[in-house]
Amino acid sequence: MRLLATSAAVLALLTPLASHALASIDDAKGDFLGTFAGSSASTDLDVLAASVFYNAGTDTFTLTATMDGNVGTTKSGLYVWGVNRGQGAAGFEKSLGLAGVRFDQVILLRPNGTGSLPGLPADKATLPVGAVVVSGKTITATVSGSLLPSTGFANKLDYTWNLWPRDTAFAGVAAISDFAPNNTNFTATPVPEPASAALLLGGLGLVAMYRRRQSNS
Ligand SMILES: [Ca+2]
């Protein structure tokens, strides 16, 4: 009974975390846009999964993208994260008929491990060294929330996101290989507050302790 009660307490702690937006979105493999002028061999420009985590305690976003091939296979590859902070426009509605992809700022990530935020003052427009990490099929960026002030949304967890890789060997929309998600944005997942994370670990520790005691008896 005590184990049941403890498990229920742990579940109760987990539920609020799980009930928010999905931790990551999946995107189909091989779904290159018909308008993409690049090669279908550029599997590093085909998104398979994307996630955004937001830590309110440190005011930090972590953007992660997993591609079908090793990032950097396409030397002219570029990863564009669009974020809607409240006044995002449907920038691809006219050109591609995609009314659901909305953004008022982009974050550009390159396979060489650099990143930038066009439009910001020069001292803020380049992400610090180490902020962009490429590892196999994954490219991750850590971005301070101070670089992304709201344009309307009350909370940074209300911001919505989309990822579209480009092959910069081509111009305009012909450079875009994929959108993730296809024609909509998704929200960030909150990183647990330190207090709730400690409670959660404490709860799991109790369960482990109880199980050990059960198996010893
Ligand atoms: Ca894809």
PDB file of C-alpha atoms and ligand atoms in Angstrom:
ATOM      1  CA  MET A   1       0.000   0.000   0.000  1.00  0.00           C
ATOM      2  CA  ARG A   2       2.774   2.391   0.905  1.00  0.00           C
ATOM      3  CA  LEU A   3       4.473   1.695  -2.410  1.00  0.00           C
ATOM      4  CA  LEU A   4       1.199   2.410  -4.228  1.00  0.00           C
ATOM      5  CA  ALA A   5       0.777   5.668  -2.358  1.00  0.00           C
ATOM      6  CA  THR A   6       4.359   6.729  -3.117  1.00  0.00           C
ATOM      7  CA  SER A   7       4.006   5.811  -6.788  1.00  0.00           C
ATOM      8  CA  ALA A   8       0.808   7.823  -6.976  1.00  0.00           C
ATOM      9  CA  ALA A   9       2.620  10.810  -5.463  1.00  0.00           C
ATOM     10  CA  VAL A  10       5.393  10.500  -8.050  1.00  0.00           C
ATOM     11  CA  LEU A  11       2.821  10.219 -10.849  1.00  0.00           C
ATOM     12  CA  ALA A  12       1.039  13.304  -9.536  1.00  0.00           C
ATOM     13  CA  LEU A  13       4.332  15.173  -9.785  1.00  0.00           C
ATOM     14  CA  LEU A  14       4.983  13.906 -13.301  1.00  0.00           C
ATOM     15  CA  THR A  15       1.517  14.673 -14.669  1.00  0.00           C
ATOM     16  CA  PRO A  16       1.748  18.490 -14.758  1.00  0.00           C
ATOM     17  CA  LEU A  17       5.012  18.210 -16.692  1.00  0.00           C
ATOM     18  CA  ALA A  18       3.594  15.727 -19.173  1.00  0.00           C
ATOM     19  CA  SER A  19       0.353  17.609 -19.731  1.00  0.00           C
ATOM     20  CA  HIS A  20       2.073  20.637 -21.289  1.00  0.00           C
ATOM     21  CA  ALA A  21       3.187  20.739 -24.930  1.00  0.00           C
ATOM     22  CA  LEU A  22       5.016  17.800 -26.430  1.00  0.00           C
ATOM     23  CA  ALA A  23       8.703  17.603 -25.569  1.00  0.00           C
ATOM     24  CA  SER A  24       9.493  17.208 -29.228  1.00  0.00           C
ATOM     25  CA  ILE A  25       7.773  17.065 -32.579  1.00  0.00           C
ATOM     26  CA  ASP A  26       8.391  14.434 -35.209  1.00  0.00           C
ATOM     27  CA  ASP A  27       8.639  15.146 -38.905  1.00  0.00           C
ATOM     28  CA  ALA A  28       8.382  12.672 -41.771  1.00  0.00           C
ATOM     29  CA  LYS A  29      11.526  11.282 -43.371  1.00  0.00           C
ATOM     30  CA  GLY A  30      12.070  12.059 -47.044  1.00  0.00           C
ATOM     31  CA  ASP A  31       9.397  14.784 -47.207  1.00  0.00           C
ATOM     32  CA  PHE A  32      11.480  17.289 -49.207  1.00  0.00           C
ATOM     33  CA  LEU A  33       9.370  20.174 -50.456  1.00  0.00           C
ATOM     34  CA  GLY A  34       8.443  19.974 -54.124  1.00  0.00           C
ATOM     35  CA  THR A  35       9.829  23.500 -54.500  1.00  0.00           C
ATOM     36  CA  PHE A  36      13.266  22.548 -53.072  1.00  0.00           C
ATOM     37  CA  ALA A  37      15.939  22.968 -55.752  1.00  0.00           C
ATOM     38  CA  GLY A  38      18.602  21.041 -53.832  1.00  0.00           C
ATOM     39  CA  SER A  39      19.362  17.343 -53.765  1.00  0.00           C
ATOM     40  CA  SER A  40      17.402  14.629 -51.962  1.00  0.00           C
ATOM     41  CA  ALA A  41      20.875  13.308 -51.091  1.00  0.00           C
ATOM     42  CA  SER A  42      21.056  16.229 -48.649  1.00  0.00           C
ATOM     43  CA  THR A  43      19.575  14.045 -45.917  1.00  0.00           C
ATOM     44  CA  ASP A  44      21.079  16.441 -43.347  1.00  0.00           C
ATOM     45  CA  LEU A  45      18.425  18.958 -44.489  1.00  0.00           C
ATOM     46  CA  ASP A  46      15.533  16.551 -43.815  1.00  0.00           C
ATOM     47  CA  VAL A  47      14.170  17.137 -40.295  1.00  0.00           C
ATOM     48  CA  LEU A  48      13.144  14.039 -38.335  1.00  0.00           C
ATOM     49  CA  ALA A  49      12.549  15.672 -34.922  1.00  0.00           C
ATOM     50  CA  ALA A  50      12.733  19.056 -33.268  1.00  0.00           C
ATOM     51  CA  SER A  51      12.348  20.303 -29.718  1.00  0.00           C
ATOM     52  CA  VAL A  52      12.496  23.553 -27.772  1.00  0.00           C
ATOM     53  CA  PHE A  53      12.969  23.613 -24.009  1.00  0.00           C
ATOM     54  CA  TYR A  54      12.644  26.774 -21.956  1.00  0.00           C
ATOM     55  CA  ASN A  55      14.188  27.202 -18.519  1.00  0.00           C
ATOM     56  CA  ALA A  56      12.490  30.171 -16.850  1.00  0.00           C
ATOM     57  CA  GLY A  57      14.982  30.102 -13.973  1.00  0.00           C
ATOM     58  CA  THR A  58      17.911  30.869 -16.265  1.00  0.00           C
ATOM     59  CA  ASP A  59      15.814  32.480 -19.061  1.00  0.00           C
ATOM     60  CA  THR A  60      17.327  30.083 -21.587  1.00  0.00           C
ATOM     61  CA  PHE A  61      15.953  28.342 -24.659  1.00  0.00           C
ATOM     62  CA  THR A  62      17.483  25.089 -25.895  1.00  0.00           C
ATOM     63  CA  LEU A  63      16.701  24.314 -29.538  1.00  0.00           C
ATOM     64  CA  THR A  64      17.465  20.816 -30.771  1.00  0.00           C
ATOM     65  CA  ALA A  65      17.002  19.400 -34.262  1.00  0.00           C
ATOM     66  CA  THR A  66      17.612  15.861 -35.415  1.00  0.00           C
ATOM     67  CA  MET A  67      18.100  15.327 -39.119  1.00  0.00           C
ATOM     68  CA  ASP A  68      18.033  12.219 -41.300  1.00  0.00           C
ATOM     69  CA  GLY A  69      21.753  12.559 -42.126  1.00  0.00           C
ATOM     70  CA  ASN A  70      24.891  13.893 -40.451  1.00  0.00           C
ATOM     71  CA  VAL A  71      24.776  17.682 -40.059  1.00  0.00           C
ATOM     72  CA  GLY A  72      27.430  19.181 -42.308  1.00  0.00           C
ATOM     73  CA  THR A  73      27.019  16.692 -45.160  1.00  0.00           C
ATOM     74  CA  THR A  74      25.683  19.662 -47.119  1.00  0.00           C
ATOM     75  CA  LYS A  75      28.389  22.320 -46.718  1.00  0.00           C
ATOM     76  CA  SER A  76      25.968  25.070 -47.776  1.00  0.00           C
ATOM     77  CA  GLY A  77      23.326  23.886 -45.285  1.00  0.00           C
ATOM     78  CA  LEU A  78      21.680  26.360 -42.904  1.00  0.00           C
ATOM     79  CA  TYR A  79      19.179  25.702 -40.127  1.00  0.00           C
ATOM     80  CA  VAL A  80      16.594  28.420 -39.640  1.00  0.00           C
ATOM     81  CA  TRP A  81      14.502  28.494 -36.481  1.00  0.00           C
ATOM     82  CA  GLY A  82      11.553  30.869 -36.736  1.00  0.00           C
ATOM     83  CA  VAL A  83       9.945  32.083 -33.525  1.00  0.00           C
ATOM     84  CA  ASN A  84       6.664  33.912 -33.094  1.00  0.00           C
ATOM     85  CA  ARG A  85       6.902  36.084 -29.975  1.00  0.00           C
ATOM     86  CA  GLY A  86       3.455  37.583 -30.438  1.00  0.00           C
ATOM     87  CA  GLN A  87       3.409  39.405 -33.751  1.00  0.00           C
ATOM     88  CA  GLY A  88       4.691  36.694 -36.041  1.00  0.00           C
ATOM     89  CA  ALA A  89       3.708  37.067 -39.687  1.00  0.00           C
ATOM     90  CA  ALA A  90       2.932  34.216 -42.065  1.00  0.00           C
ATOM     91  CA  GLY A  91       6.079  34.825 -44.100  1.00  0.00           C
ATOM     92  CA  PHE A  92       5.519  31.837 -46.417  1.00  0.00           C
ATOM     93  CA  GLU A  93       1.817  32.284 -47.058  1.00  0.00           C
ATOM     94  CA  LYS A  94       2.236  34.022 -50.415  1.00  0.00           C
ATOM     95  CA  SER A  95       5.256  32.103 -51.670  1.00  0.00           C
ATOM     96  CA  LEU A  96       4.382  28.581 -50.505  1.00  0.00           C
ATOM     97  CA  GLY A  97       0.779  28.738 -49.291  1.00  0.00           C
ATOM     98  CA  LEU A  98       1.897  27.998 -45.716  1.00  0.00           C
ATOM     99  CA  ALA A  99      -0.264  30.219 -43.492  1.00  0.00           C
ATOM    100  CA  GLY A 100       0.571  28.266 -40.333  1.00  0.00           C
ATOM    101  CA  VAL A 101       4.294  29.039 -40.148  1.00  0.00           C
ATOM    102  CA  ARG A 102       4.541  32.353 -38.310  1.00  0.00           C
ATOM    103  CA  PHE A 103       7.622  34.197 -37.051  1.00  0.00           C
ATOM    104  CA  ASP A 104       8.888  37.640 -36.083  1.00  0.00           C
ATOM    105  CA  GLN A 105      12.511  36.603 -35.495  1.00  0.00           C
ATOM    106  CA  VAL A 106      14.789  33.965 -36.969  1.00  0.00           C
ATOM    107  CA  ILE A 107      17.785  32.206 -35.439  1.00  0.00           C
ATOM    108  CA  LEU A 108      20.302  30.936 -37.990  1.00  0.00           C
ATOM    109  CA  LEU A 109      22.426  27.903 -37.122  1.00  0.00           C
ATOM    110  CA  ARG A 110      25.286  26.695 -39.295  1.00  0.00           C
ATOM    111  CA  PRO A 111      26.945  23.269 -39.547  1.00  0.00           C
ATOM    112  CA  ASN A 112      30.278  24.894 -38.575  1.00  0.00           C
ATOM    113  CA  GLY A 113      28.884  25.551 -35.088  1.00  0.00           C
ATOM    114  CA  THR A 114      28.082  29.239 -35.430  1.00  0.00           C
ATOM    115  CA  GLY A 115      24.751  30.977 -35.028  1.00  0.00           C
ATOM    116  CA  SER A 116      23.205  34.408 -35.419  1.00  0.00           C
ATOM    117  CA  LEU A 117      20.053  36.434 -34.915  1.00  0.00           C
ATOM    118  CA  PRO A 118      19.620  38.802 -37.877  1.00  0.00           C
ATOM    119  CA  GLY A 119      18.231  42.209 -37.032  1.00  0.00           C
ATOM    120  CA  LEU A 120      19.700  42.406 -33.541  1.00  0.00           C
ATOM    121  CA  PRO A 121      22.359  45.005 -32.625  1.00  0.00           C
ATOM    122  CA  ALA A 122      25.845  43.887 -33.675  1.00  0.00           C
ATOM    123  CA  ASP A 123      26.922  43.025 -30.109  1.00  0.00           C
ATOM    124  CA  LYS A 124      24.001  40.599 -29.742  1.00  0.00           C
ATOM    125  CA  ALA A 125      23.532  39.283 -33.285  1.00  0.00           C
ATOM    126  CA  THR A 126      26.151  36.523 -33.053  1.00  0.00           C
ATOM    127  CA  LEU A 127      25.620  33.628 -30.651  1.00  0.00           C
ATOM    128  CA  PRO A 128      28.534  33.116 -28.232  1.00  0.00           C
ATOM    129  CA  VAL A 129      31.161  30.469 -29.002  1.00  0.00           C
ATOM    130  CA  GLY A 130      29.910  27.111 -27.744  1.00  0.00           C
ATOM    131  CA  ALA A 131      26.222  28.037 -28.031  1.00  0.00           C
ATOM    132  CA  VAL A 132      25.795  25.865 -31.135  1.00  0.00           C
ATOM    133  CA  VAL A 133      26.778  22.218 -30.889  1.00  0.00           C
ATOM    134  CA  VAL A 134      26.770  19.803 -33.831  1.00  0.00           C
ATOM    135  CA  SER A 135      26.879  16.112 -32.986  1.00  0.00           C
ATOM    136  CA  GLY A 136      26.195  13.594 -35.749  1.00  0.00           C
ATOM    137  CA  LYS A 137      22.631  14.101 -36.935  1.00  0.00           C
ATOM    138  CA  THR A 138      21.834  16.659 -34.243  1.00  0.00           C
ATOM    139  CA  ILE A 139      22.352  20.419 -34.064  1.00  0.00           C
ATOM    140  CA  THR A 140      21.593  22.137 -30.758  1.00  0.00           C
ATOM    141  CA  ALA A 141      21.621  25.805 -29.807  1.00  0.00           C
ATOM    142  CA  THR A 142      21.422  27.459 -26.413  1.00  0.00           C
ATOM    143  CA  VAL A 143      19.860  30.901 -26.742  1.00  0.00           C
ATOM    144  CA  SER A 144      19.402  33.436 -23.970  1.00  0.00           C
ATOM    145  CA  GLY A 145      15.804  34.579 -23.608  1.00  0.00           C
ATOM    146  CA  SER A 146      17.159  38.128 -23.267  1.00  0.00           C
ATOM    147  CA  LEU A 147      17.817  38.016 -27.032  1.00  0.00           C
ATOM    148  CA  LEU A 148      14.155  37.214 -27.654  1.00  0.00           C
ATOM    149  CA  PRO A 149      11.995  39.819 -25.912  1.00  0.00           C
ATOM    150  CA  SER A 150       8.243  39.447 -26.298  1.00  0.00           C
ATOM    151  CA  THR A 151       6.437  41.234 -29.104  1.00  0.00           C
ATOM    152  CA  GLY A 152       3.058  40.470 -27.557  1.00  0.00           C
ATOM    153  CA  PHE A 153       2.879  37.121 -25.784  1.00  0.00           C
ATOM    154  CA  ALA A 154       2.701  37.397 -21.988  1.00  0.00           C
ATOM    155  CA  ASN A 155       5.022  34.455 -21.316  1.00  0.00           C
ATOM    156  CA  LYS A 156       8.033  33.048 -23.181  1.00  0.00           C
ATOM    157  CA  LEU A 157       6.374  29.629 -22.928  1.00  0.00           C
ATOM    158  CA  ASP A 158       3.653  31.045 -25.219  1.00  0.00           C
ATOM    159  CA  TYR A 159       6.183  31.612 -28.028  1.00  0.00           C
ATOM    160  CA  THR A 160       5.753  29.255 -30.968  1.00  0.00           C
ATOM    161  CA  TRP A 161       8.445  27.720 -33.152  1.00  0.00           C
ATOM    162  CA  ASN A 162       9.185  26.203 -36.530  1.00  0.00           C
ATOM    163  CA  LEU A 163      12.393  24.894 -38.102  1.00  0.00           C
ATOM    164  CA  TRP A 164      13.233  25.026 -41.791  1.00  0.00           C
ATOM    165  CA  PRO A 165      16.626  23.986 -43.183  1.00  0.00           C
ATOM    166  CA  ARG A 166      17.946  25.714 -46.285  1.00  0.00           C
ATOM    167  CA  ASP A 167      20.602  24.956 -48.867  1.00  0.00           C
ATOM    168  CA  THR A 168      22.167  28.373 -49.362  1.00  0.00           C
ATOM    169  CA  ALA A 169      23.449  27.295 -52.783  1.00  0.00           C
ATOM    170  CA  PHE A 170      19.951  28.261 -53.926  1.00  0.00           C
ATOM    171  CA  ALA A 171      17.926  31.448 -53.579  1.00  0.00           C
ATOM    172  CA  GLY A 172      14.522  32.230 -52.109  1.00  0.00           C
ATOM    173  CA  VAL A 173      12.060  29.485 -51.261  1.00  0.00           C
ATOM    174  CA  ALA A 174      13.854  27.074 -53.635  1.00  0.00           C
ATOM    175  CA  ALA A 175      16.527  26.848 -50.911  1.00  0.00           C
ATOM    176  CA  ILE A 176      14.087  25.490 -48.293  1.00  0.00           C
ATOM    177  CA  SER A 177      14.077  21.713 -47.973  1.00  0.00           C
ATOM    178  CA  ASP A 178      11.546  21.051 -45.217  1.00  0.00           C
ATOM    179  CA  PHE A 179       9.374  22.621 -42.513  1.00  0.00           C
ATOM    180  CA  ALA A 180       8.985  21.113 -39.052  1.00  0.00           C
ATOM    181  CA  PRO A 181       6.140  21.006 -38.239  1.00  0.00           C
ATOM    182  CA  ASN A 182       4.826  21.101 -41.827  1.00  0.00           C
ATOM    183  CA  ASN A 183       2.413  24.051 -41.656  1.00  0.00           C
ATOM    184  CA  THR A 184       2.077  25.081 -38.044  1.00  0.00           C
ATOM    185  CA  ASN A 185       4.233  26.115 -35.077  1.00  0.00           C
ATOM    186  CA  PHE A 186       4.798  24.326 -31.788  1.00  0.00           C
ATOM    187  CA  THR A 187       5.419  25.570 -28.250  1.00  0.00           C
ATOM    188  CA  ALA A 188       8.379  25.034 -25.945  1.00  0.00           C
ATOM    189  CA  THR A 189       8.424  22.555 -23.112  1.00  0.00           C
ATOM    190  CA  PRO A 190       9.177  24.016 -19.689  1.00  0.00           C
ATOM    191  CA  VAL A 191      12.252  22.685 -17.963  1.00  0.00           C
ATOM    192  CA  PRO A 192      11.107  21.669 -14.450  1.00  0.00           C
ATOM    193  CA  GLU A 193      11.673  24.282 -11.765  1.00  0.00           C
ATOM    194  CA  PRO A 194      14.564  23.276  -9.481  1.00  0.00           C
ATOM    195  CA  ALA A 195      12.106  22.827  -6.582  1.00  0.00           C
ATOM    196  CA  SER A 196       9.808  20.437  -8.453  1.00  0.00           C
ATOM    197  CA  ALA A 197      12.777  18.556  -9.911  1.00  0.00           C
ATOM    198  CA  ALA A 198      14.119  18.028  -6.385  1.00  0.00           C
ATOM    199  CA  LEU A 199      10.690  16.824  -5.217  1.00  0.00           C
ATOM    200  CA  LEU A 200      10.482  14.477  -8.181  1.00  0.00           C
ATOM    201  CA  LEU A 201      13.934  13.014  -7.527  1.00  0.00           C
ATOM    202  CA  GLY A 202      13.054  12.724  -3.841  1.00  0.00           C
ATOM    203  CA  GLY A 203       9.882  10.825  -4.733  1.00  0.00           C
ATOM    204  CA  LEU A 204      11.711   8.472  -7.075  1.00  0.00           C
ATOM    205  CA  GLY A 205      14.346   7.926  -4.390  1.00  0.00           C
ATOM    206  CA  LEU A 206      11.641   6.893  -1.901  1.00  0.00           C
ATOM    207  CA  VAL A 207      10.216   4.387  -4.380  1.00  0.00           C
ATOM    208  CA  ALA A 208      13.682   2.920  -5.021  1.00  0.00           C
ATOM    209  CA  MET A 209      14.353   2.719  -1.267  1.00  0.00           C
ATOM    210  CA  TYR A 210      11.021   0.999  -0.633  1.00  0.00           C
ATOM    211  CA  ARG A 211      11.590  -1.482  -3.477  1.00  0.00           C
ATOM    212  CA  ARG A 212      15.045  -2.312  -2.099  1.00  0.00           C
ATOM    213  CA  ARG A 213      13.555  -2.917   1.328  1.00  0.00           C
ATOM    214  CA  GLN A 214      10.826  -5.133  -0.183  1.00  0.00           C
ATOM    215  CA  SER A 215      13.351  -7.249  -2.087  1.00  0.00           C
ATOM    216  CA  ASN A 216      15.547  -7.626   0.999  1.00  0.00           C
ATOM    217  CA  SER A 217      12.719  -8.940   3.161  1.00  0.00           C
TER     218      SER A 217
HETATM  219 CA    CA B   1      11.345  15.754 -42.776  1.00  0.00          CA
END
